[in-house]
CSV table of C-alpha atoms and ligand atoms in Angstrom, one decimal:
chain,number,residue,atom,x,y,z
A,701,MET,CA,128.2,68.1,123.1
A,702,ILE,CA,130.3,71.2,123.7
A,703,LYS,CA,132.4,70.5,120.6
A,704,SER,CA,129.3,70.4,118.4
A,705,THR,CA,127.9,73.6,119.9
A,706,ASN,CA,131.1,75.5,119.2
A,707,ALA,CA,131.0,74.1,115.6
A,708,ALA,CA,127.5,75.4,115.3
A,709,TYR,CA,128.4,78.8,116.5
A,710,ALA,CA,131.4,78.9,114.2
A,711,ILE,CA,129.2,78.1,111.2
A,712,LEU,CA,126.6,80.6,112.3
A,713,SER,CA,129.1,83.4,112.7
A,714,VAL,CA,130.6,82.7,109.2
A,715,ILE,CA,127.1,82.8,107.7
A,716,LEU,CA,126.3,86.0,109.6
A,717,PHE,CA,129.6,87.7,108.6
A,718,CYS,CA,129.0,86.8,105.0
A,719,ASN,CA,125.6,88.3,105.0
A,720,VAL,CA,126.5,91.4,106.9
A,721,GLY,CA,129.9,91.7,105.2
A,722,CYS,CA,128.2,91.3,101.8
A,723,THR,CA,125.6,93.9,102.6
A,724,ILE,CA,128.2,96.3,103.9
A,725,ASN,CA,130.4,95.6,100.8
A,726,LYS,CA,127.5,96.1,98.4
A,727,PRO,CA,128.7,98.5,95.7
A,728,VAL,CA,127.2,102.0,95.7
A,729,ILE,CA,125.5,102.6,92.3
A,730,ALA,CA,125.0,106.0,90.7
A,731,VAL,CA,122.5,106.2,87.8
A,732,ILE,CA,123.0,109.4,85.7
A,733,GLY,CA,119.7,110.2,84.0
A,734,THR,CA,116.2,109.5,85.4
A,735,GLY,CA,114.2,109.0,82.2
A,736,TYR,CA,112.2,105.8,82.1
A,737,VAL,CA,115.3,103.7,81.5
A,738,GLY,CA,117.4,105.4,84.2
A,739,LEU,CA,114.7,105.6,86.8
A,740,VAL,CA,113.5,102.0,86.3
A,741,THR,CA,117.1,100.8,86.3
A,742,GLY,CA,117.9,102.6,89.5
A,743,THR,CA,114.7,101.7,91.3
A,744,CYS,CA,114.9,98.0,90.3
A,745,LEU,CA,118.6,97.7,91.2
A,746,ALA,CA,117.7,99.2,94.6
A,747,HIS,CA,114.8,96.7,94.8
A,748,LEU,CA,117.4,94.0,94.3
A,749,GLY,CA,119.2,95.2,97.4
A,750,ASN,CA,121.8,97.7,96.1
A,751,ASN,CA,122.4,101.2,97.3
A,752,VAL,CA,121.5,103.5,94.5
A,753,ILE,CA,121.7,107.3,93.9
A,754,CYS,CA,119.7,108.5,90.9
A,755,ALA,CA,120.9,111.8,89.5
A,756,ASP,CA,119.4,114.2,86.9
A,757,ILE,CA,120.1,117.7,85.6
A,758,ASP,CA,116.4,118.4,85.7
A,759,GLN,CA,115.9,119.9,89.1
A,760,GLU,CA,112.1,119.7,88.7
A,761,LYS,CA,112.2,116.0,88.1
A,762,ILE,CA,114.5,115.4,91.1
A,763,ASN,CA,112.3,117.6,93.4
A,764,ALA,CA,109.3,115.6,92.3
A,765,LEU,CA,111.1,112.3,93.0
A,766,ASN,CA,112.2,113.6,96.4
A,767,ASN,CA,108.5,114.3,97.1
A,768,GLY,CA,107.6,110.8,96.0
A,769,VAL,CA,106.1,111.9,92.8
A,770,VAL,CA,106.8,109.8,89.7
A,771,LEU,CA,106.1,111.9,86.6
A,772,MET,CA,106.1,109.1,84.2
A,773,TYR,CA,103.3,106.5,83.8
A,774,GLU,CA,105.1,103.1,84.5
A,775,PRO,CA,103.0,100.5,86.2
A,776,GLY,CA,104.6,99.2,89.4
A,777,LEU,CA,107.4,101.8,89.5
A,778,LYS,CA,106.0,104.0,92.3
A,779,GLU,CA,105.5,101.0,94.6
A,780,LEU,CA,109.1,99.8,94.2
A,781,LEU,CA,110.5,103.3,94.4
A,782,ASP,CA,108.6,104.1,97.7
A,783,GLU,CA,109.7,100.7,99.2
A,784,SER,CA,113.4,101.4,98.3
A,785,VAL,CA,113.4,105.0,99.5
A,786,LEU,CA,111.9,103.8,102.8
A,787,LYS,CA,114.7,101.3,103.2
A,788,ASN,CA,117.1,104.1,102.5
A,789,GLN,CA,118.5,102.2,99.5
A,790,LEU,CA,117.4,104.8,96.9
A,791,GLN,CA,118.2,108.5,96.8
A,792,PHE,CA,117.7,111.3,94.2
A,793,THR,CA,120.0,114.2,93.6
A,794,HIS,CA,120.5,117.0,91.2
A,795,ASP,CA,124.3,116.8,91.9
A,796,SER,CA,125.5,114.1,89.4
A,797,ALA,CA,129.2,114.8,90.3
A,798,ASN,CA,128.6,114.0,94.0
A,799,ALA,CA,126.6,110.9,93.1
A,800,ALA,CA,129.4,109.7,90.9
A,801,GLN,CA,132.0,110.6,93.6
A,802,GLN,CA,130.2,108.3,96.0
A,803,ALA,CA,129.7,105.5,93.6
A,804,ASP,CA,131.7,102.3,92.8
A,805,ILE,CA,129.5,101.7,89.7
A,806,ILE,CA,128.1,104.5,87.5
A,807,PHE,CA,125.3,103.8,85.0
A,808,ILE,CA,124.9,106.4,82.3
A,809,ALA,CA,121.2,106.4,81.1
A,810,VAL,CA,120.9,109.7,79.4
A,811,ASP,CA,119.0,110.3,76.2
A,812,THR,CA,120.6,110.0,72.8
A,813,PRO,CA,117.8,111.6,70.8
A,814,MET,CA,117.5,111.5,67.0
A,815,GLN,CA,118.9,114.6,65.2
A,816,SER,CA,117.3,116.1,62.1
A,817,ASP,CA,119.7,114.2,59.9
A,818,GLY,CA,118.7,110.9,61.7
A,819,THR,CA,122.0,110.5,63.6
A,820,ALA,CA,122.1,110.1,67.4
A,821,ASN,CA,122.7,113.3,69.4
A,822,MET,CA,125.6,112.5,71.8
A,823,ALA,CA,125.6,115.8,73.6
A,824,TYR,CA,123.9,114.6,76.8
A,825,LEU,CA,126.2,111.6,77.0
A,826,GLU,CA,129.3,113.8,76.6
A,827,SER,CA,128.0,116.2,79.1
A,828,ALA,CA,127.4,113.4,81.6
A,829,LEU,CA,131.0,112.2,81.0
A,830,GLN,CA,132.4,115.6,81.6
A,831,THR,CA,130.6,115.7,84.9
A,832,ILE,CA,131.8,112.2,85.9
A,833,ALA,CA,135.4,112.5,84.7
A,834,PRO,CA,136.8,114.5,87.6
A,835,THR,CA,135.4,111.8,90.0
A,836,LEU,CA,137.4,109.0,88.4
A,837,THR,CA,140.3,109.1,90.9
A,838,LYS,CA,139.9,105.6,92.3
A,839,HIS,CA,138.8,102.7,90.1
A,840,LYS,CA,135.1,102.7,89.1
A,841,VAL,CA,133.0,100.8,86.6
A,842,LEU,CA,131.4,103.1,84.1
A,843,CYS,CA,128.4,101.3,82.6
A,844,ILE,CA,126.7,102.8,79.5
A,845,LYS,CA,123.0,102.0,79.5
A,846,SER,CA,122.0,104.5,76.8
A,847,THR,CA,121.5,103.3,73.2
A,848,VAL,CA,124.7,104.5,71.5
A,849,PRO,CA,126.2,104.2,68.0
A,850,ILE,CA,128.5,101.2,67.3
A,851,GLY,CA,132.0,102.1,68.5
A,852,THR,CA,130.9,104.6,71.1
A,853,THR,CA,132.2,102.7,74.1
A,854,ASP,CA,135.7,102.5,72.7
A,855,TYR,CA,135.4,106.2,71.7
A,856,VAL,CA,134.4,107.0,75.4
A,857,GLN,CA,137.6,105.2,76.5
A,858,GLN,CA,139.7,107.5,74.3
A,859,LEU,CA,137.7,110.6,75.2
A,860,LEU,CA,138.2,110.1,79.0
A,861,MET,CA,141.9,109.4,78.6
A,862,SER,CA,142.2,112.5,76.4
A,863,TRP,CA,140.7,114.5,79.3
A,864,GLY,CA,143.6,113.2,81.5
A,865,VAL,CA,141.6,110.4,83.3
A,866,GLU,CA,144.0,107.6,84.2
A,867,LYS,CA,143.4,104.3,82.4
A,868,HIS,CA,143.4,102.4,85.7
A,869,ALA,CA,140.8,104.7,87.2
A,870,PHE,CA,137.9,103.2,85.2
A,871,SER,CA,136.6,100.2,83.3
A,872,LEU,CA,133.9,100.6,80.7
A,873,VAL,CA,130.9,98.4,80.2
A,874,MET,CA,128.1,98.6,77.6
A,875,ASN,CA,124.9,97.1,79.1
A,876,PRO,CA,121.9,97.8,76.7
A,877,GLU,CA,118.4,97.8,78.0
A,878,PHE,CA,115.4,96.1,76.3
A,879,LEU,CA,112.7,97.9,78.3
A,880,ARG,CA,109.3,98.7,76.7
A,881,GLU,CA,107.6,101.8,78.0
A,882,GLY,CA,104.5,100.9,80.0
A,883,SER,CA,106.0,97.5,81.0
A,884,ALA,CA,109.6,98.6,81.9
A,885,VAL,CA,109.5,97.4,85.5
A,886,GLN,CA,108.2,94.0,84.3
A,887,ASP,CA,110.8,93.9,81.5
A,888,PHE,CA,113.7,94.8,83.9
A,889,LEU,CA,112.8,92.2,86.5
A,890,HIS,CA,111.9,89.4,84.0
A,891,PRO,CA,114.4,89.9,81.1
A,892,ASP,CA,114.8,87.5,78.2
A,893,ARG,CA,118.5,88.0,78.4
A,894,ILE,CA,121.2,90.2,79.9
A,895,VAL,CA,123.8,91.6,77.5
A,896,ILE,CA,127.1,92.9,78.8
A,897,GLY,CA,129.8,94.3,76.5
A,898,SER,CA,133.3,95.0,78.0
A,899,ARG,CA,137.0,94.5,77.4
A,900,SER,CA,137.4,94.0,81.2
A,901,TYR,CA,136.5,90.6,82.5
A,902,GLN,CA,136.3,91.9,86.1
A,903,ALA,CA,134.0,94.8,85.2
A,904,ALA,CA,131.8,92.5,83.2
A,905,GLN,CA,131.5,90.1,86.2
A,906,GLN,CA,130.8,93.1,88.5
A,907,ILE,CA,127.8,94.2,86.3
A,908,LYS,CA,126.7,90.6,85.9
A,909,SER,CA,126.6,90.2,89.7
A,910,LEU,CA,124.0,93.0,89.9
A,911,TYR,CA,121.7,90.9,87.7
A,912,GLU,CA,122.4,87.6,89.5
A,913,PRO,CA,119.0,87.5,91.2
A,914,LEU,CA,117.3,87.7,87.7
A,915,LEU,CA,119.5,85.1,85.9
A,916,THR,CA,117.8,81.7,85.5
A,917,SER,CA,118.3,78.9,83.0
A,918,ASN,CA,115.7,80.8,80.8
A,919,THR,CA,117.5,84.1,81.3
A,920,PRO,CA,121.0,83.8,80.0
A,921,CYS,CA,123.7,86.5,80.4
A,922,THR,CA,125.7,87.1,77.2
A,923,ILE,CA,129.1,88.7,77.7
A,924,VAL,CA,130.7,90.1,74.6
A,925,ASP,CA,132.9,93.0,73.4
A,926,PRO,CA,131.4,96.5,73.6
A,927,ALA,CA,130.8,97.0,69.8
A,928,THR,CA,128.9,93.7,69.8
A,929,ALA,CA,126.7,94.8,72.7
A,930,GLU,CA,126.0,98.1,70.9
A,931,THR,CA,125.1,96.2,67.8
A,932,ILE,CA,122.8,93.7,69.6
A,933,LYS,CA,120.7,96.7,70.9
A,934,TYR,CA,120.3,98.4,67.5
A,935,ALA,CA,119.8,95.1,65.6
A,936,SER,CA,117.2,93.9,68.1
A,937,ASN,CA,115.1,97.1,68.0
A,938,SER,CA,115.5,97.5,64.2
A,939,PHE,CA,114.4,93.9,63.6
A,940,LEU,CA,111.3,94.4,65.7
A,941,ALA,CA,110.5,97.5,63.7
A,942,VAL,CA,111.0,95.6,60.4
A,943,LYS,CA,108.6,92.9,61.7
A,944,ILE,CA,106.0,95.5,62.3
A,945,SER,CA,106.4,97.2,58.9
A,946,PHE,CA,106.3,93.7,57.2
A,947,ILE,CA,102.9,92.8,58.8
A,948,ASN,CA,101.6,96.2,57.9
A,949,GLU,CA,102.5,95.6,54.3
A,950,ILE,CA,100.7,92.2,54.4
A,951,ALA,CA,97.7,94.0,56.0
A,952,ASN,CA,97.6,96.4,53.1
A,953,LEU,CA,97.6,93.4,50.7
A,954,CYS,CA,94.8,91.7,52.7
A,955,GLU,CA,92.8,95.0,52.3
A,956,GLN,CA,92.7,94.3,48.6
A,957,THR,CA,92.5,90.5,48.5
A,958,GLY,CA,89.9,90.2,51.3
A,959,ALA,CA,92.1,87.8,53.2
A,960,ASP,CA,91.8,88.0,57.0
A,961,ILE,CA,94.9,89.7,58.3
A,962,CYS,CA,94.3,88.7,61.9
A,963,ALA,CA,94.1,85.0,60.9
A,964,VAL,CA,97.2,85.5,58.7
A,965,SER,CA,99.2,87.1,61.6
A,966,HIS,CA,98.0,84.5,64.0
A,967,ALA,CA,99.0,81.5,61.8
A,968,MET,CA,102.3,83.1,61.0
A,969,GLY,CA,103.0,83.5,64.7
A,970,LEU,CA,102.4,79.8,65.3
A,971,ASP,CA,105.7,79.1,63.5
A,972,LYS,CA,108.2,79.1,66.4
A,973,ARG,CA,110.8,80.6,64.0
A,974,ILE,CA,108.5,83.7,63.6
A,975,GLY,CA,106.8,83.9,66.9
A,976,PRO,CA,103.5,85.7,67.7
A,977,TYR,CA,104.9,89.0,69.0
A,978,PHE,CA,105.3,92.3,67.1
A,979,LEU,CA,103.0,90.9,64.3
A,980,LYS,CA,100.1,93.3,65.2
A,981,HIS,CA,99.2,95.4,62.2
A,982,GLY,CA,98.0,99.0,62.7
A,983,ALA,CA,98.9,102.6,61.8
A,984,GLY,CA,102.7,102.0,62.1
A,985,PHE,CA,105.2,102.3,65.0
A,986,GLY,CA,106.1,105.3,67.0
A,987,GLY,CA,107.7,106.0,70.3
A,988,SER,CA,111.1,107.3,71.5
A,989,CYS,CA,113.0,104.3,70.4
A,990,PHE,CA,112.1,102.5,67.1
A,991,PRO,CA,112.3,105.6,64.8
A,992,LYS,CA,115.4,106.8,66.6
A,993,ASP,CA,117.2,103.5,66.6
A,994,CYS,CA,116.4,102.5,63.1
A,995,ASN,CA,117.6,105.9,61.8
A,996,ALA,CA,120.7,105.8,64.0
A,997,LEU,CA,121.6,102.3,62.7
A,998,LEU,CA,121.1,103.3,59.1
A,999,HIS,CA,123.4,106.3,59.5
A,1000,ASN,CA,125.9,104.3,61.6
A,1001,ALA,CA,126.1,101.6,58.9
A,1002,LYS,CA,126.5,104.4,56.2
A,1003,LYS,CA,129.5,105.7,58.1
A,1004,TRP,CA,131.0,102.2,57.8
A,1005,GLY,CA,130.1,102.2,54.1
A,1006,VAL,CA,127.3,99.7,54.5
A,1007,SER,CA,123.8,100.2,53.2
A,1008,LEU,CA,120.8,98.5,55.0
A,1009,PRO,CA,118.1,98.5,52.3
A,1010,THR,CA,115.7,96.4,54.4
A,1011,LEU,CA,115.8,99.0,57.2
A,1012,SER,CA,115.4,101.9,54.8
A,1013,ALA,CA,112.3,100.2,53.3
A,1014,CYS,CA,110.9,99.5,56.9
A,1015,LEU,CA,111.0,103.3,57.6
A,1016,LEU,CA,109.5,104.2,54.3
A,1017,THR,CA,106.6,101.7,54.8
A,1018,ASN,CA,106.1,103.1,58.3
A,1019,GLU,CA,106.0,106.7,57.1
A,1020,GLU,CA,103.2,105.7,54.6
A,1021,GLN,CA,101.3,103.6,57.1
A,1022,ARG,CA,101.0,106.5,59.5
A,1023,LYS,CA,99.1,108.4,56.9
A,1024,LYS,CA,96.5,105.6,56.3
A,1025,PRO,CA,94.0,106.4,59.0
A,1026,VAL,CA,93.2,109.8,57.6
A,1027,LYS,CA,93.4,108.4,54.0
A,1028,LYS,CA,90.8,105.9,55.0
A,1029,LEU,CA,88.6,108.6,56.5
A,1030,LEU,CA,88.8,110.6,53.3
A,1031,ASP,CA,87.6,107.5,51.4
A,1032,PHE,CA,84.3,107.9,53.3
A,1033,MET,CA,84.3,111.7,53.8
A,1034,PRO,CA,86.2,113.4,51.0
A,1035,ASN,CA,85.7,116.9,52.4
A,1036,LEU,CA,86.7,117.2,56.1
A,1037,HIS,CA,86.6,121.0,56.0
A,1038,ASN,CA,84.9,122.2,59.2
A,1039,LYS,CA,83.8,118.6,60.0
A,1040,SER,CA,84.2,117.6,63.6
A,1041,VAL,CA,86.7,114.7,63.9
A,1042,THR,CA,87.5,113.0,67.2
A,1043,VAL,CA,91.0,111.5,67.7
A,1044,LEU,CA,90.9,108.8,70.4
A,1045,GLY,CA,94.3,107.8,71.8
A,1046,LEU,CA,97.3,110.2,71.6
A,1047,ALA,CA,100.1,108.2,73.3
A,1048,PHE,CA,102.3,106.2,71.0
A,1049,LYS,CA,100.8,103.1,72.5
A,1050,ALA,CA,98.5,102.1,75.3
A,1051,GLY,CA,100.0,101.9,78.8
A,1052,THR,CA,102.0,105.1,78.6
A,1053,ASN,CA,101.5,108.9,78.5
A,1054,ASP,CA,104.5,109.3,76.1
A,1055,VAL,CA,103.5,111.0,72.8
A,1056,ARG,CA,107.0,111.0,71.2
A,1057,ASN,CA,106.7,110.1,67.6
A,1058,SER,CA,103.1,109.0,68.2
A,1059,CYS,CA,101.2,108.1,65.1
A,1060,ALA,CA,98.4,110.4,66.4
A,1061,ILE,CA,100.8,113.3,65.6
A,1062,THR,CA,100.6,112.4,61.9
A,1063,THR,CA,96.9,112.0,62.1
A,1064,ILE,CA,96.3,115.4,63.8
A,1065,ASP,CA,98.7,117.1,61.3
A,1066,LEU,CA,96.8,115.7,58.3
A,1067,LEU,CA,93.4,116.5,59.8
A,1068,LEU,CA,94.5,120.1,60.4
A,1069,GLN,CA,95.7,120.3,56.8
A,1070,GLN,CA,92.2,119.2,55.7
A,1071,GLY,CA,90.6,121.9,57.8
A,1072,ALA,CA,88.8,119.6,60.2
A,1073,HIS,CA,87.8,120.7,63.7
A,1074,ILE,CA,89.6,118.2,66.1
A,1075,LYS,CA,88.5,116.9,69.4
A,1076,ALA,CA,91.1,114.7,71.2
A,1077,TYR,CA,91.0,112.4,74.1
A,1078,ASP,CA,93.6,110.1,75.7
A,1079,PRO,CA,93.2,108.7,79.3
A,1080,VAL,CA,96.7,109.9,80.3
A,1081,ALA,CA,98.4,111.6,77.4
A,1082,ASN,CA,96.3,114.8,76.9
A,1083,THR,CA,98.8,117.0,78.7
A,1084,ASN,CA,101.8,115.8,76.7
A,1085,MET,CA,100.0,116.2,73.4
A,1086,LYS,CA,98.9,119.7,74.4
A,1087,GLN,CA,102.6,120.7,74.2
A,1088,LEU,CA,102.6,119.9,70.5
A,1089,PHE,CA,99.0,120.9,69.5
A,1090,PRO,CA,97.8,123.5,72.0
A,1091,ARG,CA,94.9,124.7,69.9
A,1092,ILE,CA,92.8,121.6,69.4
A,1093,ASP,CA,90.0,120.6,71.8
A,1094,TYR,CA,91.0,118.2,74.5
A,1095,CYS,CA,88.2,116.3,76.2
A,1096,ASN,CA,88.5,114.8,79.7
A,1097,CYS,CA,86.4,111.7,79.0
A,1098,LEU,CA,85.3,109.4,76.2
A,1099,GLU,CA,81.7,110.5,76.4
A,1100,ASP,CA,82.5,114.2,75.7
A,1101,ALA,CA,85.0,113.2,73.0
A,1102,ILE,CA,82.5,111.3,70.9
A,1103,ASP,CA,79.5,113.5,71.5
A,1104,GLN,CA,78.3,115.5,68.4
A,1105,THR,CA,81.1,114.4,66.2
A,1106,ASP,CA,81.1,113.5,62.5
A,1107,ALA,CA,83.9,110.9,62.6
A,1108,ILE,CA,86.1,109.1,65.1
A,1109,ILE,CA,89.7,107.9,64.5
A,1110,ILE,CA,90.9,105.4,67.1
A,1111,MET,CA,94.7,105.7,67.2
A,1112,THR,CA,95.7,104.0,70.5
A,1113,ASP,CA,94.3,100.7,71.7
A,1114,TRP,CA,93.3,101.9,75.2
A,1115,PRO,CA,90.8,99.2,76.5
A,1116,GLU,CA,88.2,101.8,77.3
A,1117,PHE,CA,87.7,102.5,73.6
A,1118,LYS,CA,86.0,99.2,73.2
A,1119,GLN,CA,83.0,101.0,74.7
A,1120,LEU,CA,82.5,102.3,71.2
A,1121,GLU,CA,80.9,99.0,70.3
A,1122,ASN,CA,77.8,100.2,72.2
A,1123,ILE,CA,78.0,103.7,70.8
A,1124,SER,CA,74.5,103.6,69.4
A,1125,LYS,CA,73.1,103.4,72.9
A,1126,LYS,CA,75.2,106.4,73.8
A,1127,SER,CA,74.4,109.0,71.2
A,1128,SER,CA,71.9,110.0,68.6
A,1129,ALA,CA,74.0,108.3,66.2
A,1130,HIS,CA,73.6,109.9,62.8
A,1131,ASP,CA,75.8,108.3,60.1
A,1132,LEU,CA,78.9,108.1,62.1
A,1133,ILE,CA,82.3,107.0,60.6
A,1134,ILE,CA,84.8,105.2,62.8
A,1135,ILE,CA,88.3,104.6,61.5
A,1136,ASP,CA,89.6,101.9,63.9
A,1137,ALA,CA,93.4,102.2,63.2
A,1138,CYS,CA,94.3,99.8,66.0
A,1139,ASN,CA,91.6,97.2,65.3
A,1140,ILE,CA,90.0,97.3,68.7
A,1141,ILE,CA,86.4,97.4,67.7
A,1142,ASP,CA,84.5,94.1,67.3
A,1143,CYS,CA,82.2,95.0,64.4
A,1144,SER,CA,79.9,92.1,65.1
A,1145,LYS,CA,78.8,93.8,68.3
A,1146,LEU,CA,77.7,97.0,66.6
A,1147,GLU,CA,73.9,97.1,66.7
A,1148,THR,CA,73.1,100.1,64.6
A,1149,LYS,CA,73.1,100.5,60.8
A,1150,LYS,CA,74.2,104.1,61.2
A,1151,ILE,CA,77.8,103.4,61.9
A,1152,ILE,CA,80.5,102.8,59.3
A,1153,VAL,CA,83.7,101.2,60.5
A,1154,GLY,CA,86.9,101.3,58.5
A,1155,LYS,CA,89.7,99.1,59.8
A,1156,MET,CA,93.4,98.7,58.9
A,1157,GLY,CA,93.9,95.6,56.8
A,1158,LYS,CA,90.2,95.0,56.2
A,1159,LYS,CA,88.5,95.1,52.8
A,1160,TYR,CA,85.2,97.1,52.9
A,1161,GLU,CA,82.1,95.4,51.7
A,1162,ALA,CA,78.7,97.0,51.1
A,1163,MET,CA,76.4,95.3,53.6
A,1164,ASP,CA,72.7,96.1,54.0
A,1165,ASN,CA,73.2,99.8,53.0
A,1166,ARG,CA,76.2,100.3,55.2
A,1167,ARG,CA,79.9,99.8,54.5
A,1168,MET,CA,81.7,98.2,57.3
A,1169,CYS,CA,84.6,95.9,57.9
A,1170,ASN,CA,83.8,92.2,57.3
B,520,UDX,C1,110.8,99.4,72.2
B,520,UDX,C2,111.4,98.0,72.3
B,520,UDX,O1,110.3,97.1,72.4
B,520,UDX,C3,112.2,97.9,73.6
B,520,UDX,O2,112.8,96.6,73.7
B,520,UDX,C4,113.3,98.9,73.6
B,520,UDX,O3,114.1,98.9,74.7
B,520,UDX,C5,112.7,100.3,73.4
B,520,UDX,O4,111.9,100.4,72.2
B,520,UDX,P1,108.8,100.8,73.2
B,520,UDX,O5,109.2,101.8,72.1
B,520,UDX,O6,108.6,101.3,74.5
B,520,UDX,O7,109.9,99.6,73.3
B,520,UDX,O8,107.4,100.2,72.8
B,520,UDX,P2,107.0,98.8,71.9
B,520,UDX,O9,106.0,98.1,72.8
B,520,UDX,O10,108.1,98.1,71.4
B,520,UDX,O11,106.1,99.5,70.7
B,520,UDX,C6,106.8,100.3,69.8
B,520,UDX,C7,105.9,100.8,68.7
B,520,UDX,O12,105.5,99.6,67.9
B,520,UDX,C8,104.5,101.3,69.3
B,520,UDX,O13,104.1,102.4,68.4
B,520,UDX,C9,103.6,100.2,69.1
B,520,UDX,O14,102.2,100.6,68.9
B,520,UDX,C10,104.1,99.5,67.8
B,520,UDX,N1,103.8,98.1,67.7
B,520,UDX,C11,104.3,97.2,68.6
B,520,UDX,C12,103.0,97.6,66.6
B,520,UDX,O15,102.6,98.4,65.7
B,520,UDX,N2,102.8,96.3,66.5
B,520,UDX,C13,103.2,95.4,67.4
B,520,UDX,O16,102.9,94.2,67.2
B,520,UDX,C14,104.0,95.9,68.5
């Protein structure tokens, strides 16, 4: 009896030690950059039990985070952030150097925005590296999360050593993210795959161990060299963009032939080799990533003497597609001068307040060129669009936005815009034109003959004295 009790105690103490020991030995993680990638990465790594310090040069952003205010619109992020801060597993600081000094693993998640020539701006990355370099006195893993041109990780290796950082003081990893704005927390915690690029087996394993709780038989981890990881990121995003431009081209064909683009897209997606995602036609793609990444890959390839004509065509198609909503409106209303036109949806997609490269920017630009008077409404993106177009009228609700207007262009598929199907009950509807650029309106539900609906990818037909989509 005594022997078995001792054995039980021995086993229990080993288990306890492992747990306590592992918790104590958890690496300290610094995340440099608290944009949607950095903040979601830091918060989710803390949620997975790590000790995380998120740092940013933007004092205002850090002050807000230290007051529990999340400036970006990311469903689920605030809850996870509050929970991790409460457990003292997540901190925010303006002092990136101090964060890096304390860390065993440093994620760099700073922006690499597109420059006017289409190449990636590396200034923020280099600035972050300059801040981190002096802290590399004992070995740390430096993990690049930012989307960077092919060859950057190896370049960073040379750069740090040229600054006098000892080779043994760091190991580089490239760990691209595949987070969509508006679903970034979901995408982080339920990834399709983890990609890790490194020349150091140990460093790769250290980063892989952070994702261990997320790895299942359906979520593989691919460990490759850094350039391969960099290419996977650009190639994945660019392919998604190509897929969108392709379905938009087919939609433009259906507009002439009368074929049903929705049925075409659906049936194409039933082919497992094609898949149903990113086959939704509309006014083109926007956002902070697709335009940037496609242009960066194009210029990256050019530097290596390789042309990517498919990608060039994808961007050209997208540029034309973004003009179509206003072109469609002009079909019905050739003279927009002094006409009141309402733009519904300003964010580059529903579920976010981000207006970067939003297709609504092209729409507003073109309407202003036509001399239209613009009313604009978005459930969450008004404030951000006001930075770009301060002089148009911003409405605080759908009702006001559609009241006393000559035409409506729906640019973002926010669910609340489906209310337009009942618009006749809501306003003294004179002949009202709706250009539904994101195909959210079910025309069969429209009751009044006084509404004309133009849709992307739909052929117009004269029907009982009104022209509307079929
Ligand atoms: C994208 C990638 O999806 C993500 O993996 C990467 O990490 C960052 O870039 P994001 O830009 O946030 O994410 O949004 P996404 O949902 O991909 O949409 C991008 C654009 O494509 C939006 O303008 C959206 O409206 C458009 N889109 C998307 C379509 O026009 N059709 C579709 O079927 C899907």
